PDB file of C-alpha atoms and ligand atoms in Angstrom:
ATOM      1  CA  UNK A   1      -7.275 -12.172   4.239  1.00  0.00           C
ATOM      2  CA  UNK A   2      -8.567 -10.046   7.047  1.00  0.00           C
ATOM      3  CA  UNK A   3     -11.121  -7.545   5.718  1.00  0.00           C
ATOM      4  CA  UNK A   4     -12.015  -4.483   7.768  1.00  0.00           C
ATOM      5  CA  UNK A   5     -14.953  -2.509   6.375  1.00  0.00           C
ATOM      6  CA  UNK A   6     -15.041   1.102   7.535  1.00  0.00           C
ATOM      7  CA  UNK A   7     -17.887   3.557   6.967  1.00  0.00           C
ATOM      8  CA  UNK A   8     -15.904   6.000   4.852  1.00  0.00           C
ATOM      9  CA  UNK A   9     -12.526   7.107   3.485  1.00  0.00           C
ATOM     10  CA  UNK A  10     -11.627   9.055   6.631  1.00  0.00           C
ATOM     11  CA  UNK A  11     -12.122   5.990   8.817  1.00  0.00           C
ATOM     12  CA  UNK A  12     -10.002   3.905   6.398  1.00  0.00           C
ATOM     13  CA  UNK A  13      -7.206   6.467   6.791  1.00  0.00           C
ATOM     14  CA  UNK A  14      -7.396   6.460  10.604  1.00  0.00           C
ATOM     15  CA  UNK A  15      -7.429   2.669  10.879  1.00  0.00           C
ATOM     16  CA  UNK A  16      -4.565   2.309   8.403  1.00  0.00           C
ATOM     17  CA  UNK A  17      -2.511   4.895  10.304  1.00  0.00           C
ATOM     18  CA  UNK A  18      -3.107   2.938  13.518  1.00  0.00           C
ATOM     19  CA  UNK A  19      -1.580  -0.179  11.939  1.00  0.00           C
ATOM     20  CA  UNK A  20       1.515   1.731  10.821  1.00  0.00           C
ATOM     21  CA  UNK A  21       1.858   3.621  14.110  1.00  0.00           C
ATOM     22  CA  UNK A  22       1.525   0.459  16.170  1.00  0.00           C
ATOM     23  CA  UNK A  23       4.414  -1.116  14.222  1.00  0.00           C
ATOM     24  CA  UNK A  24       6.596   2.008  14.467  1.00  0.00           C
ATOM     25  CA  UNK A  25       6.058   2.120  18.258  1.00  0.00           C
ATOM     26  CA  UNK A  26       6.707  -1.600  18.695  1.00  0.00           C
ATOM     27  CA  UNK A  27       9.661  -1.670  16.316  1.00  0.00           C
ATOM     28  CA  UNK A  28      11.268   1.770  15.922  1.00  0.00           C
ATOM     29  CA  UNK A  29      13.734   0.418  13.319  1.00  0.00           C
ATOM     30  CA  UNK A  30      11.022  -1.129  11.160  1.00  0.00           C
ATOM     31  CA  UNK A  31      11.072  -1.166   7.363  1.00  0.00           C
ATOM     32  CA  UNK A  32       7.938   0.301   5.817  1.00  0.00           C
ATOM     33  CA  UNK A  33       6.811  -0.256   2.249  1.00  0.00           C
ATOM     34  CA  UNK A  34       4.978   2.859   1.089  1.00  0.00           C
ATOM     35  CA  UNK A  35       2.532   3.619  -1.686  1.00  0.00           C
ATOM     36  CA  UNK A  36       1.506   6.738  -3.570  1.00  0.00           C
ATOM     37  CA  UNK A  37      -1.826   7.688  -5.143  1.00  0.00           C
ATOM     38  CA  UNK A  38      -4.846   9.390  -3.643  1.00  0.00           C
ATOM     39  CA  UNK A  39      -5.836   6.515  -1.338  1.00  0.00           C
ATOM     40  CA  UNK A  40      -3.022   6.712   1.263  1.00  0.00           C
ATOM     41  CA  UNK A  41      -3.106  10.540   1.476  1.00  0.00           C
ATOM     42  CA  UNK A  42      -5.387  10.598   4.535  1.00  0.00           C
ATOM     43  CA  UNK A  43      -3.257   7.964   6.258  1.00  0.00           C
ATOM     44  CA  UNK A  44      -0.131  10.066   5.686  1.00  0.00           C
ATOM     45  CA  UNK A  45      -1.888  13.139   7.088  1.00  0.00           C
ATOM     46  CA  UNK A  46      -2.878  11.148  10.167  1.00  0.00           C
ATOM     47  CA  UNK A  47       0.685   9.837  10.638  1.00  0.00           C
ATOM     48  CA  UNK A  48       1.981  13.406  10.359  1.00  0.00           C
ATOM     49  CA  UNK A  49      -0.531  14.426  13.034  1.00  0.00           C
ATOM     50  CA  UNK A  50       0.565  11.558  15.276  1.00  0.00           C
ATOM     51  CA  UNK A  51       4.167  12.659  14.878  1.00  0.00           C
ATOM     52  CA  UNK A  52       3.263  16.258  15.751  1.00  0.00           C
ATOM     53  CA  UNK A  53       0.796  15.662  18.570  1.00  0.00           C
ATOM     54  CA  UNK A  54       1.882  12.325  19.997  1.00  0.00           C
ATOM     55  CA  UNK A  55       5.600  12.297  19.240  1.00  0.00           C
ATOM     56  CA  UNK A  56       5.411   9.248  16.952  1.00  0.00           C
ATOM     57  CA  UNK A  57       9.097   8.782  16.180  1.00  0.00           C
ATOM     58  CA  UNK A  58      10.221   7.887  12.652  1.00  0.00           C
ATOM     59  CA  UNK A  59      13.898   8.742  13.183  1.00  0.00           C
ATOM     60  CA  UNK A  60      15.080   5.148  12.745  1.00  0.00           C
ATOM     61  CA  UNK A  61      12.435   3.963  10.304  1.00  0.00           C
ATOM     62  CA  UNK A  62      13.502   2.856   6.814  1.00  0.00           C
ATOM     63  CA  UNK A  63      11.120   3.092   3.868  1.00  0.00           C
ATOM     64  CA  UNK A  64      10.859   1.703   0.353  1.00  0.00           C
ATOM     65  CA  UNK A  65       8.328   2.985  -2.142  1.00  0.00           C
ATOM     66  CA  UNK A  66       6.652   0.685  -4.609  1.00  0.00           C
ATOM     67  CA  UNK A  67       7.241   2.495  -7.857  1.00  0.00           C
ATOM     68  CA  UNK A  68       8.195   5.562  -9.878  1.00  0.00           C
ATOM     69  CA  UNK A  69       7.406   6.938 -13.320  1.00  0.00           C
ATOM     70  CA  UNK A  70      10.197   6.626 -15.843  1.00  0.00           C
ATOM     71  CA  UNK A  71      11.583   9.996 -16.887  1.00  0.00           C
ATOM     72  CA  UNK A  72      10.462  12.011 -13.864  1.00  0.00           C
ATOM     73  CA  UNK A  73      13.088  13.389 -11.504  1.00  0.00           C
ATOM     74  CA  UNK A  74      12.614  14.099  -7.784  1.00  0.00           C
ATOM     75  CA  UNK A  75      11.617  17.720  -8.403  1.00  0.00           C
ATOM     76  CA  UNK A  76       8.875  16.921 -10.883  1.00  0.00           C
ATOM     77  CA  UNK A  77       5.582  17.590  -9.047  1.00  0.00           C
ATOM     78  CA  UNK A  78       4.082  14.327 -10.349  1.00  0.00           C
ATOM     79  CA  UNK A  79       7.059  12.153  -9.446  1.00  0.00           C
ATOM     80  CA  UNK A  80       6.473   9.769  -6.590  1.00  0.00           C
ATOM     81  CA  UNK A  81       9.611  10.963  -4.781  1.00  0.00           C
ATOM     82  CA  UNK A  82       8.128  14.467  -4.796  1.00  0.00           C
ATOM     83  CA  UNK A  83       4.759  13.088  -3.677  1.00  0.00           C
ATOM     84  CA  UNK A  84       6.370  11.355  -0.687  1.00  0.00           C
ATOM     85  CA  UNK A  85       8.380  14.424   0.302  1.00  0.00           C
ATOM     86  CA  UNK A  86       5.325  16.671   0.143  1.00  0.00           C
ATOM     87  CA  UNK A  87       2.758  14.355   1.700  1.00  0.00           C
ATOM     88  CA  UNK A  88       4.752  12.549   4.348  1.00  0.00           C
ATOM     89  CA  UNK A  89       8.509  12.860   4.688  1.00  0.00           C
ATOM     90  CA  UNK A  90       8.697  16.611   5.292  1.00  0.00           C
ATOM     91  CA  UNK A  91       6.016  16.362   7.993  1.00  0.00           C
ATOM     92  CA  UNK A  92       7.754  13.684  10.082  1.00  0.00           C
ATOM     93  CA  UNK A  93      11.254  13.109  11.432  1.00  0.00           C
ATOM     94  CA  UNK A  94      12.284  10.318   9.054  1.00  0.00           C
ATOM     95  CA  UNK A  95      15.893  10.558   7.879  1.00  0.00           C
ATOM     96  CA  UNK A  96      15.673  11.191   4.118  1.00  0.00           C
ATOM     97  CA  UNK A  97      18.723   8.970   3.632  1.00  0.00           C
ATOM     98  CA  UNK A  98      16.597   6.079   4.900  1.00  0.00           C
ATOM     99  CA  UNK A  99      13.830   6.690   2.369  1.00  0.00           C
ATOM    100  CA  UNK A 100      14.032   4.830  -0.911  1.00  0.00           C
ATOM    101  CA  UNK A 101      12.038   5.444  -4.083  1.00  0.00           C
ATOM    102  CA  UNK A 102      13.013   3.866  -7.402  1.00  0.00           C
ATOM    103  CA  UNK A 103      14.873   6.318  -9.626  1.00  0.00           C
ATOM    104  CA  UNK A 104      12.808   7.229 -12.687  1.00  0.00           C
ATOM    105  CA  UNK A 105      15.880   8.709 -14.330  1.00  0.00           C
ATOM    106  CA  UNK A 106      18.103   5.637 -14.075  1.00  0.00           C
ATOM    107  CA  UNK A 107      19.778   4.754 -17.343  1.00  0.00           C
ATOM    108  CA  UNK A 108      20.177   1.037 -16.781  1.00  0.00           C
ATOM    109  CA  UNK A 109      16.832  -0.019 -15.300  1.00  0.00           C
ATOM    110  CA  UNK A 110      17.753  -3.668 -15.013  1.00  0.00           C
ATOM    111  CA  UNK A 111      20.770  -2.852 -12.860  1.00  0.00           C
ATOM    112  CA  UNK A 112      18.773  -0.298 -10.881  1.00  0.00           C
ATOM    113  CA  UNK A 113      15.969  -2.801 -10.236  1.00  0.00           C
ATOM    114  CA  UNK A 114      18.410  -5.418  -9.002  1.00  0.00           C
ATOM    115  CA  UNK A 115      20.067  -2.872  -6.756  1.00  0.00           C
ATOM    116  CA  UNK A 116      16.678  -1.870  -5.337  1.00  0.00           C
ATOM    117  CA  UNK A 117      15.862  -5.495  -4.522  1.00  0.00           C
ATOM    118  CA  UNK A 118      19.283  -5.888  -2.887  1.00  0.00           C
ATOM    119  CA  UNK A 119      18.736  -2.784  -0.786  1.00  0.00           C
ATOM    120  CA  UNK A 120      15.449  -4.231   0.485  1.00  0.00           C
ATOM    121  CA  UNK A 121      17.184  -7.502   1.348  1.00  0.00           C
ATOM    122  CA  UNK A 122      20.086  -5.681   3.037  1.00  0.00           C
ATOM    123  CA  UNK A 123      17.606  -3.857   5.269  1.00  0.00           C
ATOM    124  CA  UNK A 124      16.146  -7.215   6.321  1.00  0.00           C
ATOM    125  CA  UNK A 125      13.032  -7.108   4.134  1.00  0.00           C
ATOM    126  CA  UNK A 126       9.850  -5.077   4.387  1.00  0.00           C
ATOM    127  CA  UNK A 127       7.888  -5.399   7.628  1.00  0.00           C
ATOM    128  CA  UNK A 128       4.677  -3.748   6.485  1.00  0.00           C
ATOM    129  CA  UNK A 129       3.809  -2.956   2.880  1.00  0.00           C
ATOM    130  CA  UNK A 130       1.080  -0.378   2.301  1.00  0.00           C
ATOM    131  CA  UNK A 131      -0.800  -0.924  -0.967  1.00  0.00           C
ATOM    132  CA  UNK A 132      -3.448   0.883  -2.946  1.00  0.00           C
ATOM    133  CA  UNK A 133      -5.275  -0.870  -5.755  1.00  0.00           C
ATOM    134  CA  UNK A 134      -5.905   0.217  -9.338  1.00  0.00           C
ATOM    135  CA  UNK A 135      -9.363   0.019 -10.878  1.00  0.00           C
ATOM    136  CA  UNK A 136      -7.869  -2.769 -13.037  1.00  0.00           C
ATOM    137  CA  UNK A 137      -6.819  -4.651  -9.888  1.00  0.00           C
ATOM    138  CA  UNK A 138      -3.132  -3.766 -10.045  1.00  0.00           C
ATOM    139  CA  UNK A 139      -0.871  -3.433  -7.026  1.00  0.00           C
ATOM    140  CA  UNK A 140       2.049  -1.058  -7.516  1.00  0.00           C
ATOM    141  CA  UNK A 141       2.303  -0.866 -11.322  1.00  0.00           C
ATOM    142  CA  UNK A 142       1.857  -4.605 -11.785  1.00  0.00           C
ATOM    143  CA  UNK A 143      -0.660  -4.346 -14.566  1.00  0.00           C
ATOM    144  CA  UNK A 144      -2.926  -7.246 -15.626  1.00  0.00           C
ATOM    145  CA  UNK A 145      -0.814 -10.058 -17.006  1.00  0.00           C
ATOM    146  CA  UNK A 146       2.188  -9.353 -14.770  1.00  0.00           C
ATOM    147  CA  UNK A 147       3.795 -12.535 -13.514  1.00  0.00           C
ATOM    148  CA  UNK A 148       2.772 -13.290  -9.954  1.00  0.00           C
ATOM    149  CA  UNK A 149       6.444 -14.073  -9.341  1.00  0.00           C
ATOM    150  CA  UNK A 150       7.685 -10.793 -10.842  1.00  0.00           C
ATOM    151  CA  UNK A 151      10.450  -8.722  -9.281  1.00  0.00           C
ATOM    152  CA  UNK A 152      11.298  -5.024  -9.522  1.00  0.00           C
ATOM    153  CA  UNK A 153      11.432  -4.083 -13.204  1.00  0.00           C
ATOM    154  CA  UNK A 154      10.176  -1.785 -15.944  1.00  0.00           C
ATOM    155  CA  UNK A 155       6.494  -1.997 -16.760  1.00  0.00           C
ATOM    156  CA  UNK A 156       4.339  -0.398 -19.458  1.00  0.00           C
ATOM    157  CA  UNK A 157       1.148   1.111 -18.059  1.00  0.00           C
ATOM    158  CA  UNK A 158      -2.240   0.050 -19.389  1.00  0.00           C
ATOM    159  CA  UNK A 159      -4.463   2.634 -21.022  1.00  0.00           C
ATOM    160  CA  UNK A 160      -6.829   2.243 -18.029  1.00  0.00           C
ATOM    161  CA  UNK A 161      -4.083   3.286 -15.622  1.00  0.00           C
ATOM    162  CA  UNK A 162      -2.993   6.141 -17.896  1.00  0.00           C
ATOM    163  CA  UNK A 163      -6.612   7.391 -17.935  1.00  0.00           C
ATOM    164  CA  UNK A 164      -6.974   6.982 -14.153  1.00  0.00           C
ATOM    165  CA  UNK A 165      -3.805   9.005 -13.577  1.00  0.00           C
ATOM    166  CA  UNK A 166      -4.429  11.668 -16.228  1.00  0.00           C
ATOM    167  CA  UNK A 167      -6.213  13.734 -13.554  1.00  0.00           C
ATOM    168  CA  UNK A 168      -2.852  14.417 -11.920  1.00  0.00           C
ATOM    169  CA  UNK A 169      -1.096  15.371 -15.175  1.00  0.00           C
ATOM    170  CA  UNK A 170      -3.794  17.443 -16.848  1.00  0.00           C
ATOM    171  CA  UNK A 171      -4.018  15.177 -19.898  1.00  0.00           C
ATOM    172  CA  UNK A 172      -3.557  11.549 -20.923  1.00  0.00           C
ATOM    173  CA  UNK A 173      -0.700  12.510 -23.243  1.00  0.00           C
ATOM    174  CA  UNK A 174       1.333  13.889 -20.349  1.00  0.00           C
ATOM    175  CA  UNK A 175       1.219  10.631 -18.330  1.00  0.00           C
ATOM    176  CA  UNK A 176       4.463   8.622 -18.654  1.00  0.00           C
ATOM    177  CA  UNK A 177       3.788   5.212 -20.211  1.00  0.00           C
ATOM    178  CA  UNK A 178       6.616   3.452 -18.395  1.00  0.00           C
ATOM    179  CA  UNK A 179       7.253   2.910 -14.718  1.00  0.00           C
ATOM    180  CA  UNK A 180       9.750   1.040 -12.600  1.00  0.00           C
ATOM    181  CA  UNK A 181       7.861  -1.012 -10.059  1.00  0.00           C
ATOM    182  CA  UNK A 182       8.358  -3.630  -7.384  1.00  0.00           C
ATOM    183  CA  UNK A 183       7.067  -6.961  -8.647  1.00  0.00           C
ATOM    184  CA  UNK A 184       4.225  -9.028  -7.245  1.00  0.00           C
ATOM    185  CA  UNK A 185       6.827 -11.491  -5.966  1.00  0.00           C
ATOM    186  CA  UNK A 186       8.685  -8.647  -4.217  1.00  0.00           C
ATOM    187  CA  UNK A 187       5.469  -7.496  -2.537  1.00  0.00           C
ATOM    188  CA  UNK A 188       4.539 -11.024  -1.437  1.00  0.00           C
ATOM    189  CA  UNK A 189       7.819 -11.236   0.494  1.00  0.00           C
ATOM    190  CA  UNK A 190       6.781  -8.405   2.832  1.00  0.00           C
ATOM    191  CA  UNK A 191       5.946  -9.698   6.302  1.00  0.00           C
ATOM    192  CA  UNK A 192       2.561  -8.016   6.331  1.00  0.00           C
ATOM    193  CA  UNK A 193       0.510  -6.199   3.679  1.00  0.00           C
ATOM    194  CA  UNK A 194      -1.995  -3.439   4.314  1.00  0.00           C
ATOM    195  CA  UNK A 195      -4.309  -3.041   1.326  1.00  0.00           C
ATOM    196  CA  UNK A 196      -6.341   0.176   1.248  1.00  0.00           C
ATOM    197  CA  UNK A 197      -9.303   1.020  -0.966  1.00  0.00           C
ATOM    198  CA  UNK A 198     -12.045   3.606  -0.915  1.00  0.00           C
ATOM    199  CA  UNK A 199     -14.808   4.550  -3.312  1.00  0.00           C
ATOM    200  CA  UNK A 200     -17.119   2.873  -5.754  1.00  0.00           C
ATOM    201  CA  UNK A 201     -14.520   2.843  -8.538  1.00  0.00           C
ATOM    202  CA  UNK A 202     -12.586   0.213  -6.559  1.00  0.00           C
ATOM    203  CA  UNK A 203     -15.541  -2.093  -5.792  1.00  0.00           C
ATOM    204  CA  UNK A 204     -15.009  -4.528  -8.684  1.00  0.00           C
ATOM    205  CA  UNK A 205     -11.248  -4.713  -8.162  1.00  0.00           C
ATOM    206  CA  UNK A 206     -11.756  -5.384  -4.438  1.00  0.00           C
ATOM    207  CA  UNK A 207     -14.354  -8.056  -5.126  1.00  0.00           C
ATOM    208  CA  UNK A 208     -11.995  -9.770  -7.606  1.00  0.00           C
ATOM    209  CA  UNK A 209      -9.078  -9.465  -5.174  1.00  0.00           C
ATOM    210  CA  UNK A 210     -10.813 -10.782  -2.069  1.00  0.00           C
ATOM    211  CA  UNK A 211     -13.338 -13.263  -3.463  1.00  0.00           C
ATOM    212  CA  UNK A 212     -12.235 -14.004  -7.019  1.00  0.00           C
ATOM    213  CA  UNK A 213      -9.717 -16.569  -8.245  1.00  0.00           C
ATOM    214  CA  UNK A 214      -5.979 -15.916  -7.967  1.00  0.00           C
ATOM    215  CA  UNK A 215      -5.044 -14.663 -11.413  1.00  0.00           C
ATOM    216  CA  UNK A 216      -2.362 -12.578 -13.075  1.00  0.00           C
ATOM    217  CA  UNK A 217      -5.251 -10.644 -14.674  1.00  0.00           C
ATOM    218  CA  UNK A 218      -5.908  -9.117 -11.227  1.00  0.00           C
ATOM    219  CA  UNK A 219      -2.489  -8.909  -9.663  1.00  0.00           C
ATOM    220  CA  UNK A 220      -3.876  -7.915  -6.248  1.00  0.00           C
ATOM    221  CA  UNK A 221      -5.551 -11.352  -6.081  1.00  0.00           C
ATOM    222  CA  UNK A 222      -2.056 -12.791  -5.460  1.00  0.00           C
ATOM    223  CA  UNK A 223      -2.435 -11.377  -1.942  1.00  0.00           C
ATOM    224  CA  UNK A 224      -4.680 -14.385  -1.228  1.00  0.00           C
ATOM    225  CA  UNK A 225      -1.443 -16.398  -1.186  1.00  0.00           C
ATOM    226  CA  UNK A 226       0.116 -14.194   1.503  1.00  0.00           C
ATOM    227  CA  UNK A 227      -0.224 -15.278   5.110  1.00  0.00           C
ATOM    228  CA  UNK A 228      -0.818 -11.840   6.630  1.00  0.00           C
ATOM    229  CA  UNK A 229      -2.871  -9.337   4.642  1.00  0.00           C
ATOM    230  CA  UNK A 230      -5.216  -6.780   6.150  1.00  0.00           C
ATOM    231  CA  UNK A 231      -7.562  -5.052   3.712  1.00  0.00           C
ATOM    232  CA  UNK A 232      -8.994  -1.809   5.078  1.00  0.00           C
ATOM    233  CA  UNK A 233     -11.773  -0.622   2.769  1.00  0.00           C
ATOM    234  CA  UNK A 234     -14.784   1.633   2.917  1.00  0.00           C
ATOM    235  CA  UNK A 235     -18.432   0.691   2.391  1.00  0.00           C
ATOM    236  CA  UNK A 236     -18.392   1.804  -1.230  1.00  0.00           C
ATOM    237  CA  UNK A 237     -15.355  -0.291  -2.099  1.00  0.00           C
ATOM    238  CA  UNK A 238     -16.939  -3.228  -0.217  1.00  0.00           C
ATOM    239  CA  UNK A 239     -20.310  -3.069  -1.930  1.00  0.00           C
ATOM    240  CA  UNK A 240     -19.791  -6.021  -4.299  1.00  0.00           C
ATOM    241  CA  UNK A 241     -18.357  -8.382  -1.676  1.00  0.00           C
ATOM    242  CA  UNK A 242     -20.679 -11.340  -1.166  1.00  0.00           C
ATOM    243  CA  UNK A 243     -19.425 -12.011   2.334  1.00  0.00           C
ATOM    244  CA  UNK A 244     -19.186  -8.468   3.605  1.00  0.00           C
ATOM    245  CA  UNK A 245     -21.646  -9.096   6.461  1.00  0.00           C
ATOM    246  CA  UNK A 246     -19.479 -11.982   7.612  1.00  0.00           C
ATOM    247  CA  UNK A 247     -16.309  -9.846   7.492  1.00  0.00           C
ATOM    248  CA  UNK A 248     -18.034  -7.171   9.528  1.00  0.00           C
ATOM    249  CA  UNK A 249     -19.410  -9.633  12.072  1.00  0.00           C
ATOM    250  CA  UNK A 250     -16.071 -11.350  12.358  1.00  0.00           C
ATOM    251  CA  UNK A 251     -14.326  -8.094  13.264  1.00  0.00           C
ATOM    252  CA  UNK A 252     -16.913  -7.323  15.923  1.00  0.00           C
ATOM    253  CA  UNK A 253     -17.401 -10.836  17.269  1.00  0.00           C
ATOM    254  CA  UNK A 254     -13.922 -12.270  17.291  1.00  0.00           C
ATOM    255  CA  UNK A 255     -12.587 -10.362  20.291  1.00  0.00           C
ATOM    256  CA  UNK A 256     -15.779 -11.030  22.275  1.00  0.00           C
ATOM    257  CA  UNK A 257     -15.866 -14.739  21.372  1.00  0.00           C
ATOM    258  CA  UNK A 258     -12.211 -15.167  22.302  1.00  0.00           C
ATOM    259  CA  UNK A 259     -12.720 -13.430  25.643  1.00  0.00           C
ATOM    260  CA  UNK A 260     -15.692 -15.708  26.347  1.00  0.00           C
ATOM    261  CA  UNK A 261     -13.650 -18.735  25.377  1.00  0.00           C
ATOM    262  CA  UNK A 262     -10.750 -17.725  27.639  1.00  0.00           C
ATOM    263  CA  UNK A 263     -13.013 -17.096  30.591  1.00  0.00           C
ATOM    264  CA  UNK A 264     -14.456 -20.609  30.112  1.00  0.00           C
ATOM    265  CA  UNK A 265     -17.919 -19.402  29.284  1.00  0.00           C
ATOM    266  CA  UNK A 266     -20.093 -21.236  26.818  1.00  0.00           C
ATOM    267  CA  UNK A 267     -21.762 -19.615  23.878  1.00  0.00           C
ATOM    268  CA  UNK A 268     -19.226 -20.148  21.128  1.00  0.00           C
TER     269      UNK A 268
HETATM  270  P1  LIG B 301      -5.341   5.744  -6.225  1.00  0.00           P
HETATM  271  O1  LIG B 301      -4.403   4.753  -7.056  1.00  0.00           O
HETATM  272  O2  LIG B 301      -5.004   5.561  -4.787  1.00  0.00           O
HETATM  273  O3  LIG B 301      -4.997   7.117  -6.715  1.00  0.00           O
HETATM  274  O4  LIG B 301      -6.750   5.359  -6.532  1.00  0.00           O
HETATM  275  C1  LIG B 301      -4.208   3.452  -6.633  1.00  0.00           C
HETATM  276  C2  LIG B 301      -3.373   2.688  -7.617  1.00  0.00           C
HETATM  277  O5  LIG B 301      -3.457   2.923  -8.839  1.00  0.00           O
HETATM  278  O6  LIG B 301      -2.608   1.802  -7.185  1.00  0.00           O
END
């Protein structure tokens, strides 16, 4: 896993936006996997700015979101469809018909989940999946204990997640207890994953994910099995990493060492 440690949340957002923008420029028909939550908000604002100021073109981009609360429709202010419209889609020129978010009001969730997986396959798979991380180490709503081979399905939220998300709903009681979410196995099929984390509350989950064992108790740790993951995290989220100095050095030294190697100089 490549780990990029940035000084703060704003720098995480800028770096993450650069990864997405670079893909969109290189491959205008790319398929993006998108995440909700507070972490990617700054990245979405930066992408909106790039669209406005630099003409970053999303007109042929396709997107799939990770998850949605069961019971919330697209006009509910806490639904993830609403979140995406408000924080990204209405600020860029993506075609809404190309944006996919699981439907929290589906009646047959098994059929809906299968259809969602098929849609992803029909679009050729996800090129870049953006991920936040829960304080319990979840990715999407794959709570501790989720199979590392899981596919899109219904999931019951842990009390930890309900408490974490109560701030958006005003109370714990108002937080839906069920969600439809891409599985860990679905996420691992993305060509590249971009894991974002900021703040002290994510430090343990990041430590477990990057340096702990692969375990269904920390579903983000399954990313260790993926061939192309970039974790962009801030100093606070990195504070428990044993090898954080190495990650930092590696980022700074790798380009220089490679250039030296290519020019035939010694010093490696
Ligand atoms: P957050 O949520 O970005 O609001 O911290 C992340 C998550 O629960 O996946």
